[in-house]
Amino acid sequence: MAFSFGGAAANPAATLTAPGFGAAPTAAAAPATGFSFGSTNTGTFGGFGTAATTAPAPGSTFSFSTPANTTGGLFGNTQNKGFGFSSGLGTAAPAGATGFGTGLGTTTLGGFGGFNIQPTQQQTGGLFGQPAQQQAQQQAQAQTTQLYQQVTALSAPTLLGDERDTILAKWNQLQAYWGTGKGYYSNNNQPVDFTQENPFCRFKAVGYSCVPVSKDEDGLVALLLNKKEADVRAQQQQLVETLHKVLGSNQSLTVNVDGVKALPNDQTEVVIYVVERSPNGTSKRIPATTLFSYLEQGNIKAQLASIGVAMSGTRTELSPAQLKQLLQNAPAGVDPIIWEQAKVDNPEPDKLIPVPMVGFKELLRRLQFQEQMTKQHQTRVDIISGDISELQKNQATTVAKIAQYKRKLMDLSHRVLQVLIKQEIQRKSGYAIQVDEEHLRVQLDTIQSELNAPTQFKGRLNELMSQIRMQNHFGAVRSEERYSVDADLLREIKQHLKQQQDGLSHLISVIKDDLEDIKLIEHGLSDSGHLRGTILS
């Protein structure tokens, strides 16, 4: 993973400075490259609540051109009588209207749900009657000028006109590397503001975020609330009712909560979708872009802010063409080599996408999200562990009950057999013994005699019972007489016994030698006696 800060600066021709967080939308959007909740689409990390711009900047990585008609109704220019809104939601809305028809297709989500994909608008003229293309060229030229000013402040400032300009250039370089401060380079021009989005900032890294998989038809819109998760869950029904009032209290619309997730800094993410029910009984979800456009209107945002909603955004997936365009060019201020290495090191290219991280605040934010997700995973693991323990207890209880029911079944079987025997005896009373009954009696006598034989089953059972009783008795005695010997003492005892055994072995060898000597003496005495007798004779 490419998490190393620093690296060579990107090509100045392709890495124009992107405005910082909270900047107002401009005519040509700089690339937005994150999944965080931002305030505009022009920052390096685009966020929720962003407005679409007129035209993307040349070479922008996170901007795609998706034509959208801003004068259509709820579903564009297509005719859909089954799902049209009766209160201005299916037609082009006039100025100041609050229906879904306003702003359709003009905004989309950066941040957690999307990638700041900015649809272009069909316009006939730009600002003061200028074409949109000319307006984009002017914005690109302004960014190029800003980059030129930054390069001048870093390499050749002419503020003092002596060797002190070299020191000032080094100071400007240090500020640019840190991404903070102002760079003075000329007496006739204003200083340049160095932000963390400038292409010379060294505190940059590349991480990975999940690619959204929801479609626009799913209608999922995320709301960021400045409340704790517990408070949101406690007031979930009230939140749904408030959102329904924001939608005009239309009886054909139903607000549903898809999920609630806790975020760092006591914030909560609530994912909602709206279902429209037509008079003929069918229902359909409102597209995410349509709902997001409606919620981004000025008066609607004010109503949402009153209930604690800080930002909102859609959750839509990227098309293969958009994803390819997103990965082809490195974001502004990111070294293309680092970007290519991040794509190579991507552990799951189908599910994850590289995202630049600019500054320590962004790194801290991702760390907080990771810790939050780790806590959620640990909580889920604890819940699963508790469920497993409960299941194990239930299993042990079930096994015990099964054994108990088996014994009860055996007892009931014996009782039923005894009842059948008595019933059969009463039924057969007064009748002579039949042939089959006589055969059965003979077989039973034979089995009884085999069981009673000493060498057969009964004798073996008696022998086994006696052995079991003796083992139980000896086991009880041994359990009462248990001794423990220290290892050192046991080693000394073994050494002493070994010495005793060696002594006995030596004593036995001495005795054997003495016996040999005694035998030799006896043999000598016997020989001398024979010689003396011979001499006397």
mmCIF file with all atom_site columns, N, CA and C in Angstrom, residues 59-110:
data_model
loop_
_atom_site.group_PDB
_atom_site.id
_atom_site.type_symbol
_atom_site.label_atom_id
_atom_site.label_alt_id
_atom_site.label_comp_id
_atom_site.label_asym_id
_atom_site.label_entity_id
_atom_site.label_seq_id
_atom_site.pdbx_PDB_ins_code
_atom_site.Cartn_x
_atom_site.Cartn_y
_atom_site.Cartn_z
_atom_site.occupancy
_atom_site.B_iso_or_equiv
_atom_site.pdbx_formal_charge
_atom_site.auth_seq_id
_atom_site.auth_comp_id
_atom_site.auth_asym_id
_atom_site.auth_atom_id
_atom_site.pdbx_PDB_model_num
ATOM 1   N N  . GLY A 1 59  ? -7.985  17.580 -17.845 1.00 0.00 ? 59  GLY A N  1
ATOM 2   C CA . GLY A 1 59  ? -7.108  16.697 -17.102 1.00 0.00 ? 59  GLY A CA 1
ATOM 3   C C  . GLY A 1 59  ? -7.606  16.332 -15.731 1.00 0.00 ? 59  GLY A C  1
ATOM 4   N N  . SER A 1 60  ? -8.816  16.734 -15.392 1.00 0.00 ? 60  SER A N  1
ATOM 5   C CA . SER A 1 60  ? -9.346  16.420 -14.079 1.00 0.00 ? 60  SER A CA 1
ATOM 6   C C  . SER A 1 60  ? -9.601  14.927 -13.959 1.00 0.00 ? 60  SER A C  1
ATOM 7   N N  . THR A 1 61  ? -9.285  14.385 -12.805 1.00 0.00 ? 61  THR A N  1
ATOM 8   C CA . THR A 1 61  ? -9.393  12.940 -12.641 1.00 0.00 ? 61  THR A CA 1
ATOM 9   C C  . THR A 1 61  ? -10.763 12.504 -12.180 1.00 0.00 ? 61  THR A C  1
ATOM 10  N N  . PHE A 1 62  ? -11.392 13.273 -11.316 1.00 0.00 ? 62  PHE A N  1
ATOM 11  C CA . PHE A 1 62  ? -12.635 12.854 -10.700 1.00 0.00 ? 62  PHE A CA 1
ATOM 12  C C  . PHE A 1 62  ? -13.832 13.575 -11.324 1.00 0.00 ? 62  PHE A C  1
ATOM 13  N N  . SER A 1 63  ? -13.748 13.997 -12.535 1.00 0.00 ? 63  SER A N  1
ATOM 14  C CA . SER A 1 63  ? -14.857 14.652 -13.199 1.00 0.00 ? 63  SER A CA 1
ATOM 15  C C  . SER A 1 63  ? -15.189 13.898 -14.464 1.00 0.00 ? 63  SER A C  1
ATOM 16  N N  . PHE A 1 64  ? -16.450 13.599 -14.660 1.00 0.00 ? 64  PHE A N  1
ATOM 17  C CA . PHE A 1 64  ? -16.902 12.879 -15.830 1.00 0.00 ? 64  PHE A CA 1
ATOM 18  C C  . PHE A 1 64  ? -18.030 13.667 -16.468 1.00 0.00 ? 64  PHE A C  1
ATOM 19  N N  . SER A 1 65  ? -18.104 13.568 -17.757 1.00 0.00 ? 65  SER A N  1
ATOM 20  C CA . SER A 1 65  ? -19.145 14.305 -18.478 1.00 0.00 ? 65  SER A CA 1
ATOM 21  C C  . SER A 1 65  ? -20.313 13.392 -18.748 1.00 0.00 ? 65  SER A C  1
ATOM 22  N N  . THR A 1 66  ? -21.353 13.584 -18.025 1.00 0.00 ? 66  THR A N  1
ATOM 23  C CA . THR A 1 66  ? -22.571 12.800 -18.205 1.00 0.00 ? 66  THR A CA 1
ATOM 24  C C  . THR A 1 66  ? -23.700 13.759 -18.530 1.00 0.00 ? 66  THR A C  1
ATOM 25  N N  . PRO A 1 67  ? -24.063 13.902 -19.777 1.00 0.00 ? 67  PRO A N  1
ATOM 26  C CA . PRO A 1 67  ? -25.077 14.917 -20.121 1.00 0.00 ? 67  PRO A CA 1
ATOM 27  C C  . PRO A 1 67  ? -26.357 14.692 -19.356 1.00 0.00 ? 67  PRO A C  1
ATOM 28  N N  . ALA A 1 68  ? -26.924 15.772 -18.909 1.00 0.00 ? 68  ALA A N  1
ATOM 29  C CA . ALA A 1 68  ? -28.195 15.709 -18.175 1.00 0.00 ? 68  ALA A CA 1
ATOM 30  C C  . ALA A 1 68  ? -29.028 16.907 -18.579 1.00 0.00 ? 68  ALA A C  1
ATOM 31  N N  . ASN A 1 69  ? -30.301 16.697 -18.757 1.00 0.00 ? 69  ASN A N  1
ATOM 32  C CA . ASN A 1 69  ? -31.214 17.761 -19.153 1.00 0.00 ? 69  ASN A CA 1
ATOM 33  C C  . ASN A 1 69  ? -31.792 18.379 -17.901 1.00 0.00 ? 69  ASN A C  1
ATOM 34  N N  . THR A 1 70  ? -31.589 19.664 -17.716 1.00 0.00 ? 70  THR A N  1
ATOM 35  C CA . THR A 1 70  ? -32.047 20.318 -16.494 1.00 0.00 ? 70  THR A CA 1
ATOM 36  C C  . THR A 1 70  ? -33.456 20.853 -16.607 1.00 0.00 ? 70  THR A C  1
ATOM 37  N N  . THR A 1 71  ? -34.103 20.678 -17.764 1.00 0.00 ? 71  THR A N  1
ATOM 38  C CA . THR A 1 71  ? -35.450 21.225 -17.912 1.00 0.00 ? 71  THR A CA 1
ATOM 39  C C  . THR A 1 71  ? -36.508 20.147 -17.900 1.00 0.00 ? 71  THR A C  1
ATOM 40  N N  . GLY A 1 72  ? -36.132 18.908 -17.651 1.00 0.00 ? 72  GLY A N  1
ATOM 41  C CA . GLY A 1 72  ? -37.091 17.822 -17.672 1.00 0.00 ? 72  GLY A CA 1
ATOM 42  C C  . GLY A 1 72  ? -37.818 17.684 -16.359 1.00 0.00 ? 72  GLY A C  1
ATOM 43  N N  . GLY A 1 73  ? -38.714 16.684 -16.315 1.00 0.00 ? 73  GLY A N  1
ATOM 44  C CA . GLY A 1 73  ? -39.476 16.437 -15.111 1.00 0.00 ? 73  GLY A CA 1
ATOM 45  C C  . GLY A 1 73  ? -38.731 15.493 -14.195 1.00 0.00 ? 73  GLY A C  1
ATOM 46  N N  . LEU A 1 74  ? -39.480 14.690 -13.451 1.00 0.00 ? 74  LEU A N  1
ATOM 47  C CA . LEU A 1 74  ? -38.876 13.809 -12.469 1.00 0.00 ? 74  LEU A CA 1
ATOM 48  C C  . LEU A 1 74  ? -37.992 12.772 -13.099 1.00 0.00 ? 74  LEU A C  1
ATOM 49  N N  . PHE A 1 75  ? -38.401 12.216 -14.211 1.00 0.00 ? 75  PHE A N  1
ATOM 50  C CA . PHE A 1 75  ? -37.628 11.172 -14.877 1.00 0.00 ? 75  PHE A CA 1
ATOM 51  C C  . PHE A 1 75  ? -37.096 11.671 -16.215 1.00 0.00 ? 75  PHE A C  1
ATOM 52  N N  . GLY A 1 76  ? -36.630 12.927 -16.292 1.00 0.00 ? 76  GLY A N  1
ATOM 53  C CA . GLY A 1 76  ? -36.077 13.464 -17.531 1.00 0.00 ? 76  GLY A CA 1
ATOM 54  C C  . GLY A 1 76  ? -37.202 13.743 -18.511 1.00 0.00 ? 76  GLY A C  1
ATOM 55  N N  . ASN A 1 77  ? -36.941 13.476 -19.794 1.00 0.00 ? 77  ASN A N  1
ATOM 56  C CA . ASN A 1 77  ? -37.932 13.712 -20.829 1.00 0.00 ? 77  ASN A CA 1
ATOM 57  C C  . ASN A 1 77  ? -38.775 12.484 -21.131 1.00 0.00 ? 77  ASN A C  1
ATOM 58  N N  . THR A 1 78  ? -38.490 11.379 -20.460 1.00 0.00 ? 78  THR A N  1
ATOM 59  C CA . THR A 1 78  ? -39.269 10.168 -20.711 1.00 0.00 ? 78  THR A CA 1
ATOM 60  C C  . THR A 1 78  ? -40.634 10.305 -20.078 1.00 0.00 ? 78  THR A C  1
ATOM 61  N N  . GLN A 1 79  ? -41.611 9.699  -20.714 1.00 0.00 ? 79  GLN A N  1
ATOM 62  C CA . GLN A 1 79  ? -42.975 9.774  -20.210 1.00 0.00 ? 79  GLN A CA 1
ATOM 63  C C  . GLN A 1 79  ? -43.224 8.608  -19.283 1.00 0.00 ? 79  GLN A C  1
ATOM 64  N N  . ASN A 1 80  ? -43.701 8.926  -18.097 1.00 0.00 ? 80  ASN A N  1
ATOM 65  C CA . ASN A 1 80  ? -44.007 7.899  -17.112 1.00 0.00 ? 80  ASN A CA 1
ATOM 66  C C  . ASN A 1 80  ? -45.226 8.362  -16.344 1.00 0.00 ? 80  ASN A C  1
ATOM 67  N N  . LYS A 1 81  ? -46.347 7.953  -16.791 1.00 0.00 ? 81  LYS A N  1
ATOM 68  C CA . LYS A 1 81  ? -47.584 8.412  -16.163 1.00 0.00 ? 81  LYS A CA 1
ATOM 69  C C  . LYS A 1 81  ? -47.866 7.686  -14.855 1.00 0.00 ? 81  LYS A C  1
ATOM 70  N N  . GLY A 1 82  ? -47.287 6.492  -14.699 1.00 0.00 ? 82  GLY A N  1
ATOM 71  C CA . GLY A 1 82  ? -47.609 5.720  -13.505 1.00 0.00 ? 82  GLY A CA 1
ATOM 72  C C  . GLY A 1 82  ? -46.950 6.271  -12.258 1.00 0.00 ? 82  GLY A C  1
ATOM 73  N N  . PHE A 1 83  ? -45.801 6.975  -12.429 1.00 0.00 ? 83  PHE A N  1
ATOM 74  C CA . PHE A 1 83  ? -45.077 7.413  -11.254 1.00 0.00 ? 83  PHE A CA 1
ATOM 75  C C  . PHE A 1 83  ? -44.882 8.917  -11.239 1.00 0.00 ? 83  PHE A C  1
ATOM 76  N N  . GLY A 1 84  ? -45.716 9.668  -11.877 1.00 0.00 ? 84  GLY A N  1
ATOM 77  C CA . GLY A 1 84  ? -45.575 11.121 -11.880 1.00 0.00 ? 84  GLY A CA 1
ATOM 78  C C  . GLY A 1 84  ? -46.132 11.719 -10.596 1.00 0.00 ? 84  GLY A C  1
ATOM 79  N N  . PHE A 1 85  ? -45.515 12.770 -10.154 1.00 0.00 ? 85  PHE A N  1
ATOM 80  C CA . PHE A 1 85  ? -46.007 13.463 -8.977  1.00 0.00 ? 85  PHE A CA 1
ATOM 81  C C  . PHE A 1 85  ? -47.095 14.452 -9.401  1.00 0.00 ? 85  PHE A C  1
ATOM 82  N N  . SER A 1 86  ? -48.124 14.507 -8.598  1.00 0.00 ? 86  SER A N  1
ATOM 83  C CA . SER A 1 86  ? -49.236 15.388 -8.937  1.00 0.00 ? 86  SER A CA 1
ATOM 84  C C  . SER A 1 86  ? -48.989 16.827 -8.513  1.00 0.00 ? 86  SER A C  1
ATOM 85  N N  . SER A 1 87  ? -48.080 17.037 -7.538  1.00 0.00 ? 87  SER A N  1
ATOM 86  C CA . SER A 1 87  ? -47.866 18.382 -7.010  1.00 0.00 ? 87  SER A CA 1
ATOM 87  C C  . SER A 1 87  ? -46.559 18.955 -7.534  1.00 0.00 ? 87  SER A C  1
ATOM 88  N N  . GLY A 1 88  ? -46.457 19.073 -8.842  1.00 0.00 ? 88  GLY A N  1
ATOM 89  C CA . GLY A 1 88  ? -45.287 19.728 -9.409  1.00 0.00 ? 88  GLY A CA 1
ATOM 90  C C  . GLY A 1 88  ? -44.047 18.875 -9.420  1.00 0.00 ? 88  GLY A C  1
ATOM 91  N N  . LEU A 1 89  ? -44.145 17.567 -9.117  1.00 0.00 ? 89  LEU A N  1
ATOM 92  C CA . LEU A 1 89  ? -42.972 16.713 -9.073  1.00 0.00 ? 89  LEU A CA 1
ATOM 93  C C  . LEU A 1 89  ? -42.749 15.988 -10.374 1.00 0.00 ? 89  LEU A C  1
ATOM 94  N N  . GLY A 1 90  ? -43.624 16.114 -11.335 1.00 0.00 ? 90  GLY A N  1
ATOM 95  C CA . GLY A 1 90  ? -43.438 15.433 -12.596 1.00 0.00 ? 90  GLY A CA 1
ATOM 96  C C  . GLY A 1 90  ? -43.245 16.375 -13.749 1.00 0.00 ? 90  GLY A C  1
ATOM 97  N N  . THR A 1 91  ? -43.215 17.660 -13.484 1.00 0.00 ? 91  THR A N  1
ATOM 98  C CA . THR A 1 91  ? -43.052 18.656 -14.536 1.00 0.00 ? 91  THR A CA 1
ATOM 99  C C  . THR A 1 91  ? -41.916 19.575 -14.182 1.00 0.00 ? 91  THR A C  1
ATOM 100 N N  . ALA A 1 92  ? -41.537 20.398 -15.143 1.00 0.00 ? 92  ALA A N  1
ATOM 101 C CA . ALA A 1 92  ? -40.472 21.362 -14.891 1.00 0.00 ? 92  ALA A CA 1
ATOM 102 C C  . ALA A 1 92  ? -40.936 22.366 -13.844 1.00 0.00 ? 92  ALA A C  1
ATOM 103 N N  . ALA A 1 93  ? -40.153 22.553 -12.813 1.00 0.00 ? 93  ALA A N  1
ATOM 104 C CA . ALA A 1 93  ? -40.558 23.422 -11.708 1.00 0.00 ? 93  ALA A CA 1
ATOM 105 C C  . ALA A 1 93  ? -40.191 24.849 -12.024 1.00 0.00 ? 93  ALA A C  1
ATOM 106 N N  . PRO A 1 94  ? -41.031 25.806 -11.700 1.00 0.00 ? 94  PRO A N  1
ATOM 107 C CA . PRO A 1 94  ? -40.697 27.216 -11.896 1.00 0.00 ? 94  PRO A CA 1
ATOM 108 C C  . PRO A 1 94  ? -39.669 27.675 -10.890 1.00 0.00 ? 94  PRO A C  1
ATOM 109 N N  . ALA A 1 95  ? -39.245 28.921 -11.084 1.00 0.00 ? 95  ALA A N  1
ATOM 110 C CA . ALA A 1 95  ? -38.236 29.478 -10.176 1.00 0.00 ? 95  ALA A CA 1
ATOM 111 C C  . ALA A 1 95  ? -38.812 29.574 -8.774  1.00 0.00 ? 95  ALA A C  1
ATOM 112 N N  . GLY A 1 96  ? -37.992 29.110 -7.819  1.00 0.00 ? 96  GLY A N  1
ATOM 113 C CA . GLY A 1 96  ? -38.417 29.158 -6.418  1.00 0.00 ? 96  GLY A CA 1
ATOM 114 C C  . GLY A 1 96  ? -39.236 27.983 -5.993  1.00 0.00 ? 96  GLY A C  1
ATOM 115 N N  . ALA A 1 97  ? -39.572 27.063 -6.925  1.00 0.00 ? 97  ALA A N  1
ATOM 116 C CA . ALA A 1 97  ? -40.376 25.896 -6.551  1.00 0.00 ? 97  ALA A CA 1
ATOM 117 C C  . ALA A 1 97  ? -39.519 24.924 -5.770  1.00 0.00 ? 97  ALA A C  1
ATOM 118 N N  . THR A 1 98  ? -40.188 24.043 -5.030  1.00 0.00 ? 98  THR A N  1
ATOM 119 C CA . THR A 1 98  ? -39.475 23.094 -4.173  1.00 0.00 ? 98  THR A CA 1
ATOM 120 C C  . THR A 1 98  ? -39.740 21.667 -4.572  1.00 0.00 ? 98  THR A C  1
ATOM 121 N N  . GLY A 1 99  ? -40.201 21.415 -5.781  1.00 0.00 ? 99  GLY A N  1
ATOM 122 C CA . GLY A 1 99  ? -40.503 20.048 -6.186  1.00 0.00 ? 99  GLY A CA 1
ATOM 123 C C  . GLY A 1 99  ? -39.257 19.321 -6.647  1.00 0.00 ? 99  GLY A C  1
ATOM 124 N N  . PHE A 1 100 ? -39.414 18.036 -6.918  1.00 0.00 ? 100 PHE A N  1
ATOM 125 C CA . PHE A 1 100 ? -38.296 17.241 -7.394  1.00 0.00 ? 100 PHE A CA 1
ATOM 126 C C  . PHE A 1 100 ? -37.873 17.622 -8.808  1.00 0.00 ? 100 PHE A C  1
ATOM 127 N N  . GLY A 1 101 ? -38.711 18.345 -9.518  1.00 0.00 ? 101 GLY A N  1
ATOM 128 C CA . GLY A 1 101 ? -38.393 18.684 -10.896 1.00 0.00 ? 101 GLY A CA 1
ATOM 129 C C  . GLY A 1 101 ? -37.257 19.664 -11.019 1.00 0.00 ? 101 GLY A C  1
ATOM 130 N N  . THR A 1 102 ? -36.918 20.386 -9.983  1.00 0.00 ? 102 THR A N  1
ATOM 131 C CA . THR A 1 102 ? -35.871 21.391 -10.075 1.00 0.00 ? 102 THR A CA 1
ATOM 132 C C  . THR A 1 102 ? -34.519 20.750 -9.902  1.00 0.00 ? 102 THR A C  1
ATOM 133 N N  . GLY A 1 103 ? -33.600 21.144 -10.755 1.00 0.00 ? 103 GLY A N  1
ATOM 134 C CA . GLY A 1 103 ? -32.216 20.689 -10.601 1.00 0.00 ? 103 GLY A CA 1
ATOM 135 C C  . GLY A 1 103 ? -32.023 19.232 -10.880 1.00 0.00 ? 103 GLY A C  1
ATOM 136 N N  . LEU A 1 104 ? -32.888 18.579 -11.627 1.00 0.00 ? 104 LEU A N  1
ATOM 137 C CA . LEU A 1 104 ? -32.754 17.146 -11.882 1.00 0.00 ? 104 LEU A CA 1
ATOM 138 C C  . LEU A 1 104 ? -31.504 16.891 -12.704 1.00 0.00 ? 104 LEU A C  1
ATOM 139 N N  . GLY A 1 105 ? -30.672 16.014 -12.206 1.00 0.00 ? 105 GLY A N  1
ATOM 140 C CA . GLY A 1 105 ? -29.475 15.630 -12.942 1.00 0.00 ? 105 GLY A CA 1
ATOM 141 C C  . GLY A 1 105 ? -28.357 16.638 -12.894 1.00 0.00 ? 105 GLY A C  1
ATOM 142 N N  . THR A 1 106 ? -28.491 17.677 -12.092 1.00 0.00 ? 106 THR A N  1
ATOM 143 C CA . THR A 1 106 ? -27.456 18.714 -12.082 1.00 0.00 ? 106 THR A CA 1
ATOM 144 C C  . THR A 1 106 ? -26.441 18.523 -10.986 1.00 0.00 ? 106 THR A C  1
ATOM 145 N N  . THR A 1 107 ? -26.742 17.727 -9.999  1.00 0.00 ? 107 THR A N  1
ATOM 146 C CA . THR A 1 107 ? -25.783 17.524 -8.922  1.00 0.00 ? 107 THR A CA 1
ATOM 147 C C  . THR A 1 107 ? -25.630 16.051 -8.665  1.00 0.00 ? 107 THR A C  1
ATOM 148 N N  . THR A 1 108 ? -24.530 15.719 -8.105  1.00 0.00 ? 108 THR A N  1
ATOM 149 C CA . THR A 1 108 ? -24.273 14.331 -7.723  1.00 0.00 ? 108 THR A CA 1
ATOM 150 C C  . THR A 1 108 ? -23.362 14.337 -6.514  1.00 0.00 ? 108 THR A C  1
ATOM 151 N N  . LEU A 1 109 ? -23.082 13.198 -6.009  1.00 0.00 ? 109 LEU A N  1
ATOM 152 C CA . LEU A 1 109 ? -22.428 13.091 -4.709  1.00 0.00 ? 109 LEU A CA 1
ATOM 153 C C  . LEU A 1 109 ? -20.960 12.797 -4.856  1.00 0.00 ? 109 LEU A C  1
ATOM 154 N N  . GLY A 1 110 ? -20.134 13.571 -4.144  1.00 0.00 ? 110 GLY A N  1
ATOM 155 C CA . GLY A 1 110 ? -18.771 13.164 -3.858  1.00 0.00 ? 110 GLY A CA 1
ATOM 156 C C  . GLY A 1 110 ? -18.788 12.627 -2.449  1.00 0.00 ? 110 GLY A C  1
#
